Amino acid sequence: MIEWSQTQIKAFRKTLLDWYDAHGRDLPWRRDHDPYHVWISEIMLQQTQVQTVIPYYERFMATFPTVEALAEADEAVLMKAWEGLGYYSRARNLQRAAKQLVEDYHGVWPQTVDGLKALSGIGPYTAGAIASIAFDQPVPAVDGNAFRVFARLLKIDADIAQPKTRQLFEQVISRIIDPQRPGDFNQAIMDLGSSYMTAKQPDSANSPVKAFNQAYLDGVEERYPVKAKKPRPVKQYFYGLVIQHDQQFLMQQRPSNGLLANFWTFPLVAQEEALKLSETPELVTPEEQLQLVEQLVQQSYGLTVHVVPMGGRPVTHTFTHRQWHVTLLNATLDKDADLSYFPGKWLSRDELAQIALPKLQEKLFNRIDSITKA
DNA sequence: CATGCGTGGCC
DNA sequence: TGGCCAAGCAT
């Protein structure tokens, strides 16, 4: 890692901000510095690309124009507005924080990093972003861009996958950030990280700060940032039960915590759970597995079903850490069946269209439609 | 501190 | 295709 002199720091600030003034992106949330606008955009932008966020942001602001509107929103309406963005706890934390702001803060925003971090869903990065952009606090906002940009500029060898590395970057950037224009400085770094100093195929030769990019100047840019690799998603196999009656589907509501919390999907049976019912799981044939699925549904929910494969390849969906393979089964259920022990209910397509559904469920419906049509 | 948590895009 | 990345946070 190298260190800059005070002269170099001042030259870097001017070069960066001159470039930002001339070439910074015109984004919907940059029309003003309203903390509500900054906040919503920053939460949406977590682990999500700008191009994806723009239409969501526009619709969100039209639906929930103020903190008060968000605080009072129907949760189902809120989730529908977030549908497809992923990481749905972001939306739930958003409303939790809106209620905190209205009820505990009487609508007055905390303006410091520590004050902002007390709000649900606001961590060190988002607190720094709001504090600097909305309240002109000279604090860093260290996201993936800042990690990547400064790792290359200064040849910082610390592993950015390690949580403690954040402290190092915050200290380094705190000395470099322009105290006169901290919000613009932080946003300029992000624009730089998403244009010239990208993760893959950077274009540092044409970057406005190439003279400050020590990794590039030394011809070792591809070594930075240093980042430990993550384990690949674990494959998991499920049966998805398609149970229809009177133009309705029997849908299951997922638990209130964990993956796709509270979302509605077809009843899903983990293949592993079904195999546990056999004393010799390694010898179970595909036909016998279907019987085990029927047994498991009977044991778990007191429902008698008969299942038949719908055909086609399993529907696959990859999450950050899991890869699901869902085999659809056409299931028939006694229409007088007692659903008291089943965590779900009958829903029509119209009703399903009104609520937020995860992408996985959308894929499952698409598969059914393609089979039905064929 | 390590792990869990969605989705889309790119090569 | 699989692997990696994209304006992270809660627990």
CSV table of C-alpha atoms (C1' of nucleotides) in Angstrom, one decimal:
chain,number,residue,atom,x,y,z
A,1,MET,CA,0.0,0.0,0.0
A,2,ILE,CA,1.2,3.5,-0.8
A,3,GLU,CA,0.4,6.8,0.8
A,4,TRP,CA,-0.3,10.1,-0.7
A,5,SER,CA,1.1,13.5,0.3
A,6,GLN,CA,-1.2,16.4,1.1
A,7,THR,CA,-0.4,17.8,-2.3
A,8,GLN,CA,-1.3,14.6,-4.1
A,9,ILE,CA,-4.6,14.4,-2.1
A,10,LYS,CA,-5.6,17.9,-3.1
A,11,ALA,CA,-4.7,17.2,-6.8
A,12,PHE,CA,-6.8,14.0,-6.6
A,13,ARG,CA,-9.8,15.8,-5.2
A,14,LYS,CA,-9.7,18.4,-7.9
A,15,THR,CA,-9.3,15.9,-10.7
A,16,LEU,CA,-12.0,13.7,-9.4
A,17,LEU,CA,-14.6,16.4,-8.8
A,18,ASP,CA,-13.8,18.2,-12.0
A,19,TRP,CA,-14.5,15.0,-13.8
A,20,TYR,CA,-17.7,14.4,-11.8
A,21,ASP,CA,-19.0,17.9,-12.5
A,22,ALA,CA,-18.6,17.3,-16.2
A,23,HIS,CA,-19.5,13.6,-16.5
A,24,GLY,CA,-21.3,12.6,-13.3
A,25,ARG,CA,-24.5,10.6,-14.1
A,26,ASP,CA,-27.9,12.3,-14.0
A,27,LEU,CA,-29.9,9.9,-11.9
A,28,PRO,CA,-33.5,10.3,-10.5
A,29,TRP,CA,-32.3,10.4,-6.9
A,30,ARG,CA,-29.7,13.1,-7.6
A,31,ARG,CA,-32.2,15.8,-8.4
A,32,ASP,CA,-32.0,17.0,-4.8
A,33,HIS,CA,-30.4,16.1,-1.5
A,34,ASP,CA,-33.6,15.2,0.3
A,35,PRO,CA,-32.6,12.5,2.9
A,36,TYR,CA,-35.7,10.5,2.0
A,37,HIS,CA,-34.7,10.3,-1.6
A,38,VAL,CA,-31.1,9.5,-0.8
A,39,TRP,CA,-32.2,6.9,1.7
A,40,ILE,CA,-34.6,5.0,-0.5
A,41,SER,CA,-32.1,5.0,-3.4
A,42,GLU,CA,-29.3,3.8,-1.3
A,43,ILE,CA,-31.3,0.9,0.1
A,44,MET,CA,-32.5,-0.1,-3.3
A,45,LEU,CA,-28.9,0.1,-4.7
A,46,GLN,CA,-27.5,-2.3,-2.1
A,47,GLN,CA,-26.2,-5.3,-4.1
A,48,THR,CA,-28.3,-4.1,-7.0
A,49,GLN,CA,-27.4,-2.3,-10.2
A,50,VAL,CA,-28.4,1.2,-11.1
A,51,GLN,CA,-30.2,0.2,-14.3
A,52,THR,CA,-32.4,-2.2,-12.3
A,53,VAL,CA,-33.2,0.3,-9.6
A,54,ILE,CA,-34.3,3.3,-11.7
A,55,PRO,CA,-37.8,2.1,-12.5
A,56,TYR,CA,-38.4,0.7,-9.0
A,57,TYR,CA,-37.3,4.1,-7.5
A,58,GLU,CA,-39.6,6.1,-9.8
A,59,ARG,CA,-42.6,3.9,-8.9
A,60,PHE,CA,-41.7,3.8,-5.2
A,61,MET,CA,-41.6,7.6,-5.0
A,62,ALA,CA,-45.0,7.9,-6.8
A,63,THR,CA,-46.5,5.4,-4.4
A,64,PHE,CA,-44.8,6.4,-1.2
A,65,PRO,CA,-43.7,10.1,-1.7
A,66,THR,CA,-42.9,10.8,2.0
A,67,VAL,CA,-41.5,9.0,5.1
A,68,GLU,CA,-45.0,9.3,6.5
A,69,ALA,CA,-46.6,7.6,3.5
A,70,LEU,CA,-44.1,4.8,3.8
A,71,ALA,CA,-44.7,4.4,7.6
A,72,GLU,CA,-48.4,4.1,7.0
A,73,ALA,CA,-48.2,1.8,4.0
A,74,ASP,CA,-50.0,-1.5,3.8
A,75,GLU,CA,-47.2,-4.1,4.0
A,76,ALA,CA,-48.6,-6.2,1.1
A,77,VAL,CA,-48.6,-3.0,-1.0
A,78,LEU,CA,-45.0,-2.3,0.0
A,79,MET,CA,-43.9,-5.8,-0.8
A,80,LYS,CA,-45.6,-5.6,-4.2
A,81,ALA,CA,-43.6,-2.4,-4.9
A,82,TRP,CA,-40.4,-4.3,-4.0
A,83,GLU,CA,-41.4,-7.5,-5.9
A,84,GLY,CA,-38.5,-8.6,-8.1
A,85,LEU,CA,-35.8,-6.5,-6.3
A,86,GLY,CA,-34.8,-9.3,-4.0
A,87,TYR,CA,-33.3,-9.1,-0.5
A,88,TYR,CA,-36.8,-8.5,0.8
A,89,SER,CA,-35.8,-7.7,4.3
A,90,ARG,CA,-34.6,-4.4,2.9
A,91,ALA,CA,-38.2,-3.4,2.3
A,92,ARG,CA,-39.3,-4.6,5.8
A,93,ASN,CA,-36.5,-2.7,7.4
A,94,LEU,CA,-37.3,0.3,5.3
A,95,GLN,CA,-40.8,0.5,6.8
A,96,ARG,CA,-39.5,-0.2,10.3
A,97,ALA,CA,-37.1,2.7,10.0
A,98,ALA,CA,-39.9,4.9,8.6
A,99,LYS,CA,-42.0,4.2,11.7
A,100,GLN,CA,-39.0,4.9,13.9
A,101,LEU,CA,-38.5,8.2,12.2
A,102,VAL,CA,-42.1,9.3,12.5
A,103,GLU,CA,-42.8,8.0,16.0
A,104,ASP,CA,-39.5,8.2,17.8
A,105,TYR,CA,-37.8,11.1,15.9
A,106,HIS,CA,-41.0,13.1,15.1
A,107,GLY,CA,-39.9,13.2,11.5
A,108,VAL,CA,-36.6,14.8,12.2
A,109,TRP,CA,-33.7,13.0,10.6
A,110,PRO,CA,-30.5,12.2,12.6
A,111,GLN,CA,-27.6,13.7,10.7
A,112,THR,CA,-24.7,11.8,12.0
A,113,VAL,CA,-23.4,8.4,11.0
A,114,ASP,CA,-24.1,6.9,14.5
A,115,GLY,CA,-27.5,8.5,14.6
A,116,LEU,CA,-28.4,7.1,11.2
A,117,LYS,CA,-27.0,3.6,12.0
A,118,ALA,CA,-29.6,3.4,14.7
A,119,LEU,CA,-32.3,3.1,12.1
A,120,SER,CA,-33.3,-0.4,10.8
A,121,GLY,CA,-31.5,-1.4,7.7
A,122,ILE,CA,-28.9,1.4,7.8
A,123,GLY,CA,-25.4,0.1,8.3
A,124,PRO,CA,-22.0,1.8,8.0
A,125,TYR,CA,-22.1,2.3,4.2
A,126,THR,CA,-25.7,3.7,4.0
A,127,ALA,CA,-25.1,5.9,7.0
A,128,GLY,CA,-22.0,7.3,5.4
A,129,ALA,CA,-23.9,7.9,2.1
A,130,ILE,CA,-26.8,9.7,3.7
A,131,ALA,CA,-24.7,11.7,6.1
A,132,SER,CA,-22.4,12.9,3.3
A,133,ILE,CA,-24.9,13.4,0.5
A,134,ALA,CA,-27.9,14.8,2.4
A,135,PHE,CA,-26.1,16.4,5.4
A,136,ASP,CA,-22.7,17.3,4.1
A,137,GLN,CA,-20.9,15.4,6.8
A,138,PRO,CA,-17.2,14.7,5.8
A,139,VAL,CA,-17.5,10.9,6.2
A,140,PRO,CA,-16.7,8.1,3.8
A,141,ALA,CA,-19.3,5.8,2.2
A,142,VAL,CA,-17.4,2.6,1.7
A,143,ASP,CA,-19.2,0.3,-0.7
A,144,GLY,CA,-17.9,-2.2,-3.2
A,145,ASN,CA,-16.9,0.6,-5.5
A,146,ALA,CA,-14.9,2.4,-2.9
A,147,PHE,CA,-13.2,-0.8,-1.9
A,148,ARG,CA,-12.2,-1.5,-5.5
A,149,VAL,CA,-11.2,2.0,-6.5
A,150,PHE,CA,-9.0,2.7,-3.5
A,151,ALA,CA,-7.6,-0.8,-3.4
A,152,ARG,CA,-6.3,-0.1,-7.0
A,153,LEU,CA,-5.3,3.6,-6.5
A,154,LEU,CA,-3.2,2.8,-3.4
A,155,LYS,CA,-2.4,-0.9,-3.9
A,156,ILE,CA,-4.1,-1.9,-0.7
A,157,ASP,CA,-3.5,-5.6,-0.2
A,158,ALA,CA,-6.0,-6.2,2.6
A,159,ASP,CA,-8.7,-8.8,1.8
A,160,ILE,CA,-11.9,-6.8,1.2
A,161,ALA,CA,-14.0,-9.9,2.0
A,162,GLN,CA,-12.8,-9.6,5.6
A,163,PRO,CA,-15.2,-7.4,7.7
A,164,LYS,CA,-12.3,-5.7,9.6
A,165,THR,CA,-10.8,-4.4,6.4
A,166,ARG,CA,-13.6,-1.8,6.3
A,167,GLN,CA,-11.9,0.1,9.1
A,168,LEU,CA,-8.7,0.4,7.1
A,169,PHE,CA,-10.5,1.8,4.1
A,170,GLU,CA,-12.6,4.2,6.2
A,171,GLN,CA,-9.4,5.6,7.8
A,172,VAL,CA,-7.7,5.9,4.5
A,173,ILE,CA,-10.6,7.5,2.7
A,174,SER,CA,-11.3,9.9,5.6
A,175,ARG,CA,-8.0,11.6,5.0
A,176,ILE,CA,-8.6,11.8,1.2
A,177,ILE,CA,-12.3,12.8,1.1
A,178,ASP,CA,-12.9,16.5,0.1
A,179,PRO,CA,-14.3,18.1,3.3
A,180,GLN,CA,-15.9,20.8,1.2
A,181,ARG,CA,-17.9,18.4,-1.0
A,182,PRO,CA,-18.0,15.0,0.8
A,183,GLY,CA,-21.3,13.9,-0.9
A,184,ASP,CA,-20.1,14.6,-4.4
A,185,PHE,CA,-16.7,13.0,-3.6
A,186,ASN,CA,-18.4,9.8,-2.5
A,187,GLN,CA,-20.7,9.7,-5.5
A,188,ALA,CA,-17.8,10.5,-7.8
A,189,ILE,CA,-16.0,7.4,-6.5
A,190,MET,CA,-19.0,5.3,-7.2
A,191,ASP,CA,-19.4,6.7,-10.7
A,192,LEU,CA,-15.7,6.0,-11.3
A,193,GLY,CA,-16.1,2.4,-10.0
A,194,SER,CA,-19.0,1.8,-12.4
A,195,SER,CA,-17.3,3.3,-15.5
A,196,TYR,CA,-13.5,3.2,-15.8
A,197,MET,CA,-12.6,1.3,-12.7
A,198,THR,CA,-15.0,-1.6,-13.1
A,199,ALA,CA,-14.6,-5.1,-11.5
A,200,LYS,CA,-14.1,-6.7,-14.9
A,201,GLN,CA,-12.4,-5.2,-17.9
A,202,PRO,CA,-11.5,-1.8,-16.4
A,203,ASP,CA,-10.6,1.0,-18.8
A,204,SER,CA,-8.0,2.6,-16.7
A,205,ALA,CA,-6.0,3.8,-19.7
A,206,ASN,CA,-8.8,6.4,-20.3
A,207,SER,CA,-9.7,7.0,-16.7
A,208,PRO,CA,-9.6,10.6,-15.4
A,209,VAL,CA,-7.5,9.4,-12.4
A,210,LYS,CA,-5.2,7.1,-14.2
A,211,ALA,CA,-2.2,9.1,-13.0
A,212,PHE,CA,-3.2,8.3,-9.4
A,213,ASN,CA,-3.8,4.6,-10.1
A,214,GLN,CA,-0.7,3.0,-8.7
A,215,ALA,CA,-1.9,-0.5,-9.5
A,216,TYR,CA,-2.4,0.5,-13.1
A,217,LEU,CA,0.8,2.4,-13.4
A,218,ASP,CA,2.7,-0.7,-12.1
A,219,GLY,CA,0.8,-3.0,-14.5
A,220,VAL,CA,-0.7,-5.0,-11.7
A,221,GLU,CA,-4.3,-3.7,-11.7
A,222,GLU,CA,-5.8,-7.2,-12.1
A,223,ARG,CA,-4.4,-8.1,-8.7
A,224,TYR,CA,-6.7,-5.6,-7.0
A,225,PRO,CA,-8.9,-5.6,-5.0
A,226,VAL,CA,-7.8,-8.7,-3.1
A,227,LYS,CA,-10.9,-10.6,-2.3
A,228,ALA,CA,-11.4,-14.1,-0.9
A,229,LYS,CA,-13.6,-16.4,-3.0
A,230,LYS,CA,-17.0,-17.4,-1.7
A,231,PRO,CA,-18.2,-21.0,-1.7
A,232,ARG,CA,-20.5,-21.9,-4.6
A,233,PRO,CA,-24.2,-22.3,-4.1
A,234,VAL,CA,-25.3,-25.6,-2.6
A,235,LYS,CA,-27.7,-27.7,-4.8
A,236,GLN,CA,-31.0,-28.5,-3.1
A,237,TYR,CA,-33.8,-30.6,-4.6
A,238,PHE,CA,-37.6,-30.1,-4.1
A,239,TYR,CA,-40.9,-31.3,-5.3
A,240,GLY,CA,-43.4,-28.5,-6.0
A,241,LEU,CA,-47.0,-29.6,-5.6
A,242,VAL,CA,-49.5,-28.2,-8.0
A,243,ILE,CA,-52.9,-28.6,-6.4
A,244,GLN,CA,-55.8,-27.0,-8.2
A,245,HIS,CA,-59.5,-26.7,-7.4
A,246,ASP,CA,-62.2,-24.4,-8.7
A,247,GLN,CA,-59.6,-22.2,-10.6
A,248,GLN,CA,-57.6,-21.9,-7.4
A,249,PHE,CA,-54.2,-23.1,-6.3
A,250,LEU,CA,-53.4,-24.4,-2.9
A,251,MET,CA,-50.5,-22.2,-1.9
A,252,GLN,CA,-48.1,-22.4,1.0
A,253,GLN,CA,-46.9,-19.4,3.0
A,254,ARG,CA,-43.2,-19.7,3.9
A,255,PRO,CA,-42.0,-19.1,7.5
A,256,SER,CA,-41.5,-15.6,8.7
A,257,ASN,CA,-37.8,-15.9,8.8
A,258,GLY,CA,-35.2,-17.3,6.4
A,259,LEU,CA,-35.2,-17.5,2.6
A,260,LEU,CA,-38.2,-15.9,0.9
A,261,ALA,CA,-39.7,-15.1,4.3
A,262,ASN,CA,-43.6,-14.9,4.3
A,263,PHE,CA,-43.8,-15.4,0.5
A,264,TRP,CA,-46.4,-17.6,-1.1
A,265,THR,CA,-45.2,-20.6,-3.2
A,266,PHE,CA,-46.5,-23.9,-4.3
A,267,PRO,CA,-46.2,-26.4,-1.4
A,268,LEU,CA,-42.5,-27.4,-1.5
A,269,VAL,CA,-41.3,-30.8,-0.3
A,270,ALA,CA,-37.6,-31.2,0.1
A,271,GLN,CA,-36.4,-34.4,-1.5
A,272,GLU,CA,-34.1,-35.0,1.4
A,273,GLU,CA,-37.0,-34.9,3.9
A,274,ALA,CA,-39.0,-37.4,1.8
A,275,LEU,CA,-36.0,-39.8,1.7
A,276,LYS,CA,-35.7,-39.7,5.5
A,277,LEU,CA,-38.9,-41.7,5.5
A,278,SER,CA,-37.1,-44.6,3.9
A,279,GLU,CA,-34.8,-46.9,5.8
A,280,THR,CA,-32.8,-47.4,2.7
A,281,PRO,CA,-32.8,-43.9,1.0
A,282,GLU,CA,-30.0,-44.9,-1.3
A,283,LEU,CA,-32.1,-47.6,-2.8
A,284,VAL,CA,-35.3,-45.6,-3.4
A,285,THR,CA,-36.5,-45.5,-7.0
A,286,PRO,CA,-38.1,-42.4,-8.5
A,287,GLU,CA,-41.5,-44.0,-8.3
A,288,GLU,CA,-41.0,-44.8,-4.7
A,289,GLN,CA,-39.9,-41.2,-4.0
A,290,LEU,CA,-43.3,-40.0,-5.1
A,291,GLN,CA,-44.9,-42.3,-2.6
A,292,LEU,CA,-42.6,-40.9,0.1
A,293,VAL,CA,-43.7,-37.4,-0.9
A,294,GLU,CA,-47.3,-38.5,-0.4
A,295,GLN,CA,-46.5,-40.0,3.0
A,296,LEU,CA,-44.6,-36.8,4.1
A,297,VAL,CA,-47.5,-34.6,3.1
A,298,GLN,CA,-49.8,-36.9,5.0
A,299,GLN,CA,-47.6,-36.8,8.1
A,300,SER,CA,-46.8,-33.1,8.1
A,301,TYR,CA,-50.2,-31.7,7.2
A,302,GLY,CA,-52.8,-34.5,7.5
A,303,LEU,CA,-53.5,-34.2,3.8
A,304,THR,CA,-54.1,-37.2,1.5
A,305,VAL,CA,-52.6,-36.4,-1.9
A,306,HIS,CA,-51.9,-38.4,-5.0
A,307,VAL,CA,-49.0,-37.0,-7.1
A,308,VAL,CA,-48.1,-37.5,-10.8
A,309,PRO,CA,-45.0,-35.9,-12.4
A,310,MET,CA,-45.9,-33.0,-14.7
A,311,GLY,CA,-42.9,-33.8,-17.0
A,312,GLY,CA,-40.1,-31.6,-18.2
A,313,ARG,CA,-36.8,-30.7,-16.6
A,314,PRO,CA,-36.8,-29.4,-13.0
A,315,VAL,CA,-37.2,-25.7,-12.7
A,316,THR,CA,-34.0,-24.2,-11.4
A,317,HIS,CA,-33.4,-21.0,-9.5
A,318,THR,CA,-30.2,-19.8,-8.0
A,319,PHE,CA,-30.0,-17.7,-4.9
A,320,THR,CA,-26.8,-16.2,-3.4
A,321,HIS,CA,-26.0,-19.4,-1.6
A,322,ARG,CA,-28.4,-22.1,-2.8
A,323,GLN,CA,-29.4,-23.5,-6.1
A,324,TRP,CA,-32.8,-25.0,-6.1
A,325,HIS,CA,-34.1,-27.7,-8.5
A,326,VAL,CA,-37.9,-28.0,-8.3
A,327,THR,CA,-39.7,-30.9,-9.9
A,328,LEU,CA,-43.4,-30.1,-10.4
A,329,LEU,CA,-45.9,-32.7,-9.5
A,330,ASN,CA,-49.6,-32.6,-10.3
A,331,ALA,CA,-51.3,-33.4,-7.1
A,332,THR,CA,-54.9,-34.3,-6.4
A,333,LEU,CA,-56.4,-33.6,-3.0
A,334,ASP,CA,-59.7,-34.6,-1.5
A,335,LYS,CA,-61.8,-31.6,-1.8
A,336,ASP,CA,-63.1,-32.0,1.7
A,337,ALA,CA,-59.6,-32.2,3.0
A,338,ASP,CA,-59.0,-30.5,6.3
A,339,LEU,CA,-56.5,-27.7,5.8
A,340,SER,CA,-56.3,-26.7,9.5
A,341,TYR,CA,-52.8,-28.0,9.8
A,342,PHE,CA,-51.6,-26.7,6.5
A,343,PRO,CA,-49.8,-23.3,6.5
A,344,GLY,CA,-51.5,-21.9,3.5
A,345,LYS,CA,-54.8,-21.4,1.6
A,346,TRP,CA,-56.5,-21.5,-1.8
A,347,LEU,CA,-55.7,-18.5,-4.0
A,348,SER,CA,-56.9,-17.6,-7.5
A,349,ARG,CA,-54.7,-16.3,-10.2
A,350,ASP,CA,-56.3,-12.9,-9.7
A,351,GLU,CA,-55.5,-12.9,-6.0
A,352,LEU,CA,-52.0,-14.1,-6.7
A,353,ALA,CA,-51.5,-11.2,-9.1
A,354,GLN,CA,-52.2,-8.8,-6.3
A,355,ILE,CA,-49.5,-10.0,-4.0
A,356,ALA,CA,-45.7,-10.1,-4.3
A,357,LEU,CA,-44.4,-13.4,-5.5
A,358,PRO,CA,-40.7,-14.5,-5.7
A,359,LYS,CA,-39.1,-15.1,-9.0
A,360,LEU,CA,-39.0,-18.8,-8.3
A,361,GLN,CA,-42.8,-18.9,-8.1
A,362,GLU,CA,-43.1,-16.9,-11.4
A,363,LYS,CA,-40.9,-19.5,-13.0
A,364,LEU,CA,-43.0,-22.3,-11.7
A,365,PHE,CA,-46.2,-20.7,-13.1
A,366,ASN,CA,-44.4,-20.2,-16.5
A,367,ARG,CA,-43.6,-23.8,-16.6
A,368,ILE,CA,-47.2,-24.8,-15.9
A,369,ASP,CA,-48.4,-22.5,-18.6
A,370,SER,CA,-46.0,-23.9,-21.1
A,371,ILE,CA,-47.0,-27.5,-20.3
A,372,THR,CA,-50.7,-26.7,-20.4
A,373,LYS,CA,-50.4,-25.0,-23.7
A,374,ALA,CA,-48.4,-27.8,-25.3
B,1,DC,C1',-17.2,-12.9,13.0
B,2,DA,C1',-19.3,-16.0,9.6
B,3,DT,C1',-23.4,-16.8,7.5
B,4,DG,C1',-27.9,-16.0,5.4
B,5,DC,C1',-30.3,-13.2,2.3
B,6,DG,C1',-32.7,-12.3,-4.3
B,7,DT,C1',-32.1,-11.1,-8.6
B,8,DG,C1',-30.2,-9.8,-13.2
B,9,DG,C1',-26.3,-9.3,-16.3
B,10,DC,C1',-22.1,-10.6,-18.3
B,11,DC,C1',-18.8,-13.7,-20.6
C,1,DT,C1',-22.9,-23.0,-18.4
C,2,DG,C1',-21.3,-21.7,-14.1
C,3,DG,C1',-19.0,-18.2,-11.7
C,4,DC,C1',-18.7,-13.7,-10.4
C,5,DC,C1',-20.3,-9.3,-9.7
C,6,DA,C1',-23.7,-5.2,-8.4
C,7,DA,C1',-24.3,1.7,-4.2
C,8,DG,C1',-24.7,-4.2,2.3
C,9,DC,C1',-27.1,-5.4,6.5
C,10,DA,C1',-28.7,-8.3,10.5
C,11,DT,C1',-27.7,-11.6,13.6
